[in-house]
Amino acid sequence: MLLKSLPDFQYCLTAAGNRVFAAHEKAGEYILMPDSLALARPDGKNRACRLTLVRGRSPKLAPDPHGLLECMPGLHYPWEEALQSIRKLRPGAVLRPAGFSRCSIFLELPDGKRVSGELNGIHFLFHESSFELKLSEEAACMAKSLQENGLNGVSGVAEVVLEGVSPRLPVKVRFDSRKLLAGIENFSGKGQGIGRPEILKFFSQPPEYLPLEISGKLKEGTLELNPWLFAETLADRFIYRFGTQLSSGIKGSFEWDLSVPCRVFRSYVLPLRTFEAPGKATSCRELVVPAFRTEPMQVKVSADLPFRIYGLFALGVTLRVPPYREKAAGFRNPWN
């Protein structure tokens, strides 16, 4: 498992009010988190945000009327302030932007309706990345009325998932998965879906209240460690192994050596900045989907074969109908 250069969650600094992580096993290199995300990033003549109204040729034909909101996002990094702050602590430090494995957008329209979508083609700076939100017919009509103002009436947040290395601690933990999952479920008071805050709060309890066997650096019966760091380490590994959907079907005994580096994922919430360049960064178009036949069709094959063929068990034919993939059909008793 390649962990070098990933953000090291054990070494987190604050520069210009932003999180900065040290690169794992790469001295002098740091990773800067963005402070916000803008959905409309004007790029010359290209439209950064586009609304498409989709409908069929008539109300009785598919698809149902809806809208597609496509945006070009851009992350904002406070480069100068962060670099000055980090070099006061670490002269000669190199700063690079954080990259994300996933990013979800949650928008709230002025009437209170909420829509969400996920970014596609994520890169370090979201270059040439885009995301698409499917809107109901009512929400699409509202978005159309707002697009002349650059969608300024829309608010929301972005949830990004950062891949990194979990903190290391000189201890080992043993537990029964059913007891641990039941303990988290009872503590949170939720059935299945829980979030990282609830899991982190559960592991922040005193060690004697946790359904764990802890061995390692102990001092007078208590951990000689930072309790919050201990909770973050367990929360990282728990979510990576079990996820956030509690399931009683996961059974077995586990032993984790927390001193070994582990690849994990953490979620962070970024505020959405006001849409840039009102009236110039958005466009609207209408798309009418043509009707097409979907009912079964009979295909007759004339193979010019003898009435009775000896030694032939089955006969097949391949149909090529663009733009669909090839379909192979087999026929038993070809003389019938």
CSV table of C-alpha atoms in Angstrom, one decimal:
chain,number,residue,atom,x,y,z
A,1,MET,CA,0.0,0.0,0.0
A,2,LEU,CA,1.5,3.3,-1.1
A,3,LEU,CA,1.1,5.9,1.6
A,4,LYS,CA,4.0,8.2,0.8
A,5,SER,CA,3.0,11.9,0.1
A,6,LEU,CA,-0.6,11.4,1.4
A,7,PRO,CA,-1.8,13.9,4.0
A,8,ASP,CA,-0.8,12.7,7.5
A,9,PHE,CA,-3.7,13.3,9.8
A,10,GLN,CA,-1.4,13.0,12.8
A,11,TYR,CA,0.3,16.3,11.9
A,12,CYS,CA,-2.3,19.0,11.3
A,13,LEU,CA,-1.3,22.6,11.5
A,14,THR,CA,-3.4,25.8,11.1
A,15,ALA,CA,-2.2,28.4,8.6
A,16,ALA,CA,-4.3,31.5,7.8
A,17,GLY,CA,-7.2,29.8,9.4
A,18,ASN,CA,-7.0,26.7,7.2
A,19,ARG,CA,-6.0,23.1,7.8
A,20,VAL,CA,-2.5,22.2,6.6
A,21,PHE,CA,-1.4,18.5,6.7
A,22,ALA,CA,2.2,17.3,6.6
A,23,ALA,CA,2.9,14.9,3.7
A,24,HIS,CA,3.5,11.4,5.0
A,25,GLU,CA,7.1,10.3,4.9
A,26,LYS,CA,8.0,13.4,2.8
A,27,ALA,CA,9.8,16.0,5.0
A,28,GLY,CA,9.2,19.7,4.1
A,29,GLU,CA,6.0,19.1,2.1
A,30,TYR,CA,2.6,20.1,3.2
A,31,ILE,CA,-0.9,19.9,1.9
A,32,LEU,CA,-3.3,22.8,2.0
A,33,MET,CA,-7.1,22.5,2.4
A,34,PRO,CA,-9.3,24.9,0.5
A,35,ASP,CA,-11.5,27.3,2.4
A,36,SER,CA,-14.4,27.3,-0.1
A,37,LEU,CA,-15.8,26.2,-3.4
A,38,ALA,CA,-17.4,28.3,-6.1
A,39,LEU,CA,-19.8,26.6,-8.6
A,40,ALA,CA,-19.5,29.1,-11.5
A,41,ARG,CA,-15.9,29.5,-12.6
A,42,PRO,CA,-15.9,31.8,-15.7
A,43,ASP,CA,-13.4,30.7,-18.3
A,44,GLY,CA,-13.4,33.1,-21.2
A,45,LYS,CA,-16.2,32.4,-23.7
A,46,ASN,CA,-17.3,29.1,-22.1
A,47,ARG,CA,-20.3,29.1,-19.9
A,48,ALA,CA,-19.4,27.9,-16.4
A,49,CYS,CA,-23.0,27.0,-15.3
A,50,ARG,CA,-25.7,25.7,-17.7
A,51,LEU,CA,-29.3,24.8,-17.1
A,52,THR,CA,-31.0,22.3,-19.5
A,53,LEU,CA,-34.8,21.9,-19.5
A,54,VAL,CA,-35.5,18.3,-20.6
A,55,ARG,CA,-39.0,17.0,-21.8
A,56,GLY,CA,-40.5,14.7,-24.3
A,57,ARG,CA,-42.3,15.6,-27.5
A,58,SER,CA,-45.7,15.4,-25.6
A,59,PRO,CA,-46.7,15.0,-22.0
A,60,LYS,CA,-47.5,11.3,-22.6
A,61,LEU,CA,-44.1,10.5,-23.9
A,62,ALA,CA,-40.9,9.9,-21.9
A,63,PRO,CA,-39.0,11.4,-20.2
A,64,ASP,CA,-40.9,13.3,-17.5
A,65,PRO,CA,-40.1,17.0,-17.6
A,66,HIS,CA,-37.0,17.8,-15.5
A,67,GLY,CA,-33.9,20.0,-15.4
A,68,LEU,CA,-30.2,19.4,-15.4
A,69,LEU,CA,-27.9,21.9,-13.8
A,70,GLU,CA,-24.3,21.6,-14.9
A,71,CYS,CA,-21.6,23.6,-13.2
A,72,MET,CA,-17.8,24.0,-13.4
A,73,PRO,CA,-16.6,24.3,-9.8
A,74,GLY,CA,-13.4,25.9,-8.6
A,75,LEU,CA,-11.7,25.6,-5.3
A,76,HIS,CA,-10.3,28.6,-3.5
A,77,TYR,CA,-7.0,28.3,-1.7
A,78,PRO,CA,-5.5,31.1,0.5
A,79,TRP,CA,-2.0,30.4,-1.0
A,80,GLU,CA,0.0,33.5,0.1
A,81,GLU,CA,-1.3,33.7,3.6
A,82,ALA,CA,-0.9,30.0,4.2
A,83,LEU,CA,2.6,29.8,2.8
A,84,GLN,CA,3.8,32.8,4.8
A,85,SER,CA,2.3,31.2,8.0
A,86,ILE,CA,3.8,27.7,7.4
A,87,ARG,CA,7.3,29.0,6.5
A,88,LYS,CA,7.4,30.9,9.8
A,89,LEU,CA,7.2,27.5,11.5
A,90,ARG,CA,9.0,25.4,8.8
A,91,PRO,CA,11.4,27.5,6.7
A,92,GLY,CA,11.7,26.3,3.1
A,93,ALA,CA,8.4,24.4,3.3
A,94,VAL,CA,6.6,23.4,0.1
A,95,LEU,CA,2.9,23.7,-0.2
A,96,ARG,CA,0.6,21.9,-2.5
A,97,PRO,CA,-3.2,21.7,-2.9
A,98,ALA,CA,-5.3,18.8,-1.4
A,99,GLY,CA,-6.9,16.4,-3.8
A,100,PHE,CA,-10.1,14.6,-3.1
A,101,SER,CA,-11.5,11.2,-4.0
A,102,ARG,CA,-15.1,12.4,-3.9
A,103,CYS,CA,-17.1,15.6,-3.7
A,104,SER,CA,-20.8,16.0,-3.2
A,105,ILE,CA,-22.7,19.2,-3.6
A,106,PHE,CA,-25.8,20.1,-1.6
A,107,LEU,CA,-27.9,23.1,-2.8
A,108,GLU,CA,-30.8,24.8,-1.3
A,109,LEU,CA,-33.2,26.8,-3.5
A,110,PRO,CA,-35.0,29.9,-2.2
A,111,ASP,CA,-38.2,28.0,-1.7
A,112,GLY,CA,-36.5,25.6,0.6
A,113,LYS,CA,-36.1,22.6,-1.8
A,114,ARG,CA,-32.8,20.8,-1.6
A,115,VAL,CA,-31.0,19.0,-4.4
A,116,SER,CA,-27.7,17.2,-4.4
A,117,GLY,CA,-25.2,15.8,-6.9
A,118,GLU,CA,-21.7,14.4,-7.1
A,119,LEU,CA,-18.7,15.8,-9.0
A,120,ASN,CA,-17.2,13.8,-11.9
A,121,GLY,CA,-13.6,13.7,-13.0
A,122,ILE,CA,-12.1,15.2,-9.8
A,123,HIS,CA,-8.5,16.4,-10.0
A,124,PHE,CA,-6.3,18.3,-7.6
A,125,LEU,CA,-7.7,21.7,-8.6
A,126,PHE,CA,-10.9,20.4,-10.2
A,127,HIS,CA,-9.5,21.4,-13.6
A,128,GLU,CA,-12.0,20.5,-16.3
A,129,SER,CA,-14.2,18.9,-13.7
A,130,SER,CA,-18.0,19.2,-13.8
A,131,PHE,CA,-21.0,18.1,-11.8
A,132,GLU,CA,-24.6,17.6,-12.8
A,133,LEU,CA,-27.7,18.0,-10.6
A,134,LYS,CA,-31.1,16.6,-11.7
A,135,LEU,CA,-33.9,19.0,-10.7
A,136,SER,CA,-37.6,18.4,-10.6
A,137,GLU,CA,-39.8,20.3,-13.1
A,138,GLU,CA,-40.8,22.9,-10.4
A,139,ALA,CA,-37.2,23.3,-9.2
A,140,ALA,CA,-35.9,23.7,-12.8
A,141,CYS,CA,-38.4,26.4,-13.5
A,142,MET,CA,-37.3,28.3,-10.4
A,143,ALA,CA,-33.6,27.8,-11.3
A,144,LYS,CA,-34.5,29.3,-14.8
A,145,SER,CA,-36.0,32.4,-13.2
A,146,LEU,CA,-32.9,32.8,-11.1
A,147,GLN,CA,-30.3,32.2,-13.8
A,148,GLU,CA,-30.4,35.8,-15.0
A,149,ASN,CA,-29.1,36.8,-11.5
A,150,GLY,CA,-26.3,34.2,-11.6
A,151,LEU,CA,-28.3,31.9,-9.3
A,152,ASN,CA,-27.5,34.2,-6.4
A,153,GLY,CA,-30.6,32.9,-4.5
A,154,VAL,CA,-29.0,29.5,-4.2
A,155,SER,CA,-27.0,28.5,-1.1
A,156,GLY,CA,-25.4,25.2,0.0
A,157,VAL,CA,-22.3,23.4,1.0
A,158,ALA,CA,-19.8,20.9,-0.5
A,159,GLU,CA,-18.7,17.7,1.3
A,160,VAL,CA,-15.3,16.5,0.1
A,161,VAL,CA,-13.6,13.3,1.0
A,162,LEU,CA,-9.9,13.4,1.6
A,163,GLU,CA,-7.7,10.3,1.5
A,164,GLY,CA,-4.9,10.3,4.0
A,165,VAL,CA,-2.9,8.4,6.7
A,166,SER,CA,-4.6,7.8,10.1
A,167,PRO,CA,-2.7,8.9,13.3
A,168,ARG,CA,-0.5,6.2,14.9
A,169,LEU,CA,-0.5,5.3,18.6
A,170,PRO,CA,1.6,2.7,20.4
A,171,VAL,CA,-1.4,0.6,21.5
A,172,LYS,CA,-3.4,-2.4,20.3
A,173,VAL,CA,-7.1,-2.8,20.6
A,174,ARG,CA,-9.2,-6.0,20.5
A,175,PHE,CA,-13.0,-6.1,20.3
A,176,ASP,CA,-16.0,-8.2,19.2
A,177,SER,CA,-17.6,-6.5,16.3
A,178,ARG,CA,-21.2,-7.2,17.4
A,179,LYS,CA,-20.6,-5.7,20.8
A,180,LEU,CA,-18.9,-2.7,19.4
A,181,LEU,CA,-21.6,-2.0,16.8
A,182,ALA,CA,-24.3,-2.5,19.4
A,183,GLY,CA,-22.5,-0.1,21.7
A,184,ILE,CA,-22.3,2.6,19.0
A,185,GLU,CA,-25.9,2.1,18.0
A,186,ASN,CA,-27.1,2.5,21.7
A,187,PHE,CA,-24.9,5.5,22.3
A,188,SER,CA,-26.0,7.4,19.2
A,189,GLY,CA,-29.7,6.4,19.5
A,190,LYS,CA,-29.9,5.8,15.8
A,191,GLY,CA,-30.8,2.7,13.9
A,192,GLN,CA,-28.5,2.3,10.9
A,193,GLY,CA,-27.1,5.5,9.3
A,194,ILE,CA,-24.7,7.4,11.6
A,195,GLY,CA,-22.1,10.1,10.9
A,196,ARG,CA,-18.5,10.6,11.9
A,197,PRO,CA,-19.4,13.0,14.6
A,198,GLU,CA,-21.4,10.4,16.5
A,199,ILE,CA,-18.7,7.8,16.0
A,200,LEU,CA,-16.0,10.2,17.2
A,201,LYS,CA,-18.1,11.2,20.2
A,202,PHE,CA,-18.5,7.5,21.1
A,203,PHE,CA,-14.8,6.8,21.1
A,204,SER,CA,-14.1,10.0,23.1
A,205,GLN,CA,-15.5,8.3,26.2
A,206,PRO,CA,-13.1,7.1,28.9
A,207,PRO,CA,-11.5,3.8,27.8
A,208,GLU,CA,-13.1,1.8,30.6
A,209,TYR,CA,-16.5,2.6,29.1
A,210,LEU,CA,-15.6,1.3,25.7
A,211,PRO,CA,-16.2,-2.4,24.7
A,212,LEU,CA,-12.5,-2.7,23.9
A,213,GLU,CA,-9.4,-4.5,25.2
A,214,ILE,CA,-6.5,-2.0,25.1
A,215,SER,CA,-2.9,-3.0,25.5
A,216,GLY,CA,0.2,-0.9,25.1
A,217,LYS,CA,1.4,2.3,26.8
A,218,LEU,CA,-0.6,2.4,30.0
A,219,LYS,CA,0.0,4.6,33.1
A,220,GLU,CA,-1.9,3.9,36.3
A,221,GLY,CA,-4.7,2.2,34.4
A,222,THR,CA,-5.3,5.1,32.0
A,223,LEU,CA,-4.0,5.8,28.5
A,224,GLU,CA,-0.8,7.9,28.5
A,225,LEU,CA,-2.1,9.4,25.2
A,226,ASN,CA,-4.1,12.3,23.9
A,227,PRO,CA,-7.8,11.1,24.3
A,228,TRP,CA,-8.9,13.1,21.3
A,229,LEU,CA,-6.2,11.7,19.1
A,230,PHE,CA,-7.1,8.2,20.3
A,231,ALA,CA,-10.7,8.8,19.4
A,232,GLU,CA,-9.9,10.1,16.0
A,233,THR,CA,-7.6,7.1,15.3
A,234,LEU,CA,-10.3,4.6,16.2
A,235,ALA,CA,-13.0,6.6,14.3
A,236,ASP,CA,-10.8,6.7,11.1
A,237,ARG,CA,-10.2,2.9,11.2
A,238,PHE,CA,-13.8,2.0,12.2
A,239,ILE,CA,-15.3,4.0,9.3
A,240,TYR,CA,-12.7,2.6,6.8
A,241,ARG,CA,-13.5,-1.0,7.9
A,242,PHE,CA,-17.3,-0.9,8.7
A,243,GLY,CA,-18.6,2.3,7.1
A,244,THR,CA,-21.3,4.4,8.7
A,245,GLN,CA,-24.2,2.0,8.0
A,246,LEU,CA,-24.3,-0.2,11.1
A,247,SER,CA,-25.0,-3.8,10.4
A,248,SER,CA,-25.6,-6.6,12.9
A,249,GLY,CA,-24.5,-9.1,10.2
A,250,ILE,CA,-20.8,-8.2,10.7
A,251,LYS,CA,-19.4,-10.8,13.1
A,252,GLY,CA,-16.0,-11.7,14.4
A,253,SER,CA,-13.2,-10.6,16.7
A,254,PHE,CA,-10.7,-8.0,15.5
A,255,GLU,CA,-7.3,-6.8,16.6
A,256,TRP,CA,-5.9,-3.5,15.4
A,257,ASP,CA,-2.4,-2.4,15.9
A,258,LEU,CA,-2.7,1.4,16.0
A,259,SER,CA,1.0,1.9,15.6
A,260,VAL,CA,0.9,0.7,11.9
A,261,PRO,CA,0.0,3.4,9.3
A,262,CYS,CA,-3.4,2.9,7.8
A,263,ARG,CA,-5.0,4.5,4.7
A,264,VAL,CA,-8.3,6.1,5.7
A,265,PHE,CA,-10.8,8.7,4.4
A,266,ARG,CA,-12.1,11.8,6.1
A,267,SER,CA,-15.0,14.0,5.1
A,268,TYR,CA,-14.8,17.8,5.3
A,269,VAL,CA,-17.5,20.4,4.7
A,270,LEU,CA,-16.7,23.5,2.5
A,271,PRO,CA,-19.0,26.5,2.2
A,272,LEU,CA,-20.2,27.5,-1.3
A,273,ARG,CA,-19.1,30.9,-2.4
A,274,THR,CA,-21.6,33.2,-4.1
A,275,PHE,CA,-21.9,32.4,-7.8
A,276,GLU,CA,-19.4,34.5,-9.7
A,277,ALA,CA,-20.1,36.8,-12.6
A,278,PRO,CA,-23.9,37.1,-12.3
A,279,GLY,CA,-25.8,36.8,-15.6
A,280,LYS,CA,-22.6,36.0,-17.5
A,281,ALA,CA,-21.6,32.6,-16.1
A,282,THR,CA,-25.0,30.9,-16.7
A,283,SER,CA,-27.0,29.8,-19.7
A,284,CYS,CA,-30.2,28.0,-20.3
A,285,ARG,CA,-31.3,25.7,-23.1
A,286,GLU,CA,-34.3,23.4,-23.8
A,287,LEU,CA,-33.8,19.8,-24.9
A,288,VAL,CA,-36.7,17.9,-26.5
A,289,VAL,CA,-36.1,14.1,-26.5
A,290,PRO,CA,-37.5,12.5,-29.7
A,291,ALA,CA,-39.8,9.6,-29.4
A,292,PHE,CA,-38.4,6.2,-30.2
A,293,ARG,CA,-39.9,2.7,-30.5
A,294,THR,CA,-39.3,0.4,-27.5
A,295,GLU,CA,-41.8,-2.5,-28.2
A,296,PRO,CA,-40.5,-6.0,-29.2
A,297,MET,CA,-39.9,-6.5,-32.9
A,298,GLN,CA,-39.9,-9.7,-35.0
A,299,VAL,CA,-36.9,-10.4,-37.1
A,300,LYS,CA,-37.1,-12.9,-40.0
A,301,VAL,CA,-33.9,-14.5,-41.1
A,302,SER,CA,-33.5,-16.0,-44.6
A,303,ALA,CA,-30.3,-18.1,-44.4
A,304,ASP,CA,-30.8,-20.0,-47.8
A,305,LEU,CA,-30.2,-23.4,-46.1
A,306,PRO,CA,-31.4,-26.9,-47.1
A,307,PHE,CA,-34.8,-28.0,-45.8
A,308,ARG,CA,-33.1,-30.6,-43.5
A,309,ILE,CA,-29.6,-30.2,-42.2
A,310,TYR,CA,-27.9,-33.3,-40.7
A,311,GLY,CA,-25.3,-32.9,-37.9
A,312,LEU,CA,-26.4,-29.4,-37.0
A,313,PHE,CA,-27.7,-28.9,-33.5
A,314,ALA,CA,-28.3,-25.1,-33.4
A,315,LEU,CA,-28.0,-22.1,-35.6
A,316,GLY,CA,-27.2,-18.6,-34.5
A,317,VAL,CA,-27.3,-15.1,-35.9
A,318,THR,CA,-25.9,-11.8,-34.7
A,319,LEU,CA,-27.9,-8.5,-35.0
A,320,ARG,CA,-26.0,-5.2,-35.2
A,321,VAL,CA,-28.3,-2.2,-34.5
A,322,PRO,CA,-26.4,1.0,-33.8
A,323,PRO,CA,-25.9,2.6,-31.3
A,324,TYR,CA,-26.6,-0.5,-29.2
A,325,ARG,CA,-24.3,-3.4,-28.6
A,326,GLU,CA,-24.4,-6.5,-30.6
A,327,LYS,CA,-27.2,-9.0,-29.8
A,328,ALA,CA,-26.7,-12.7,-30.4
A,329,ALA,CA,-29.7,-14.9,-30.9
A,330,GLY,CA,-29.7,-18.7,-31.0
A,331,PHE,CA,-32.2,-20.9,-32.8
A,332,ARG,CA,-32.9,-24.5,-31.9
A,333,ASN,CA,-34.2,-26.9,-34.6
A,334,PRO,CA,-33.4,-24.6,-37.5
A,335,TRP,CA,-35.5,-26.8,-39.9
A,336,ASN,CA,-38.6,-26.0,-37.9
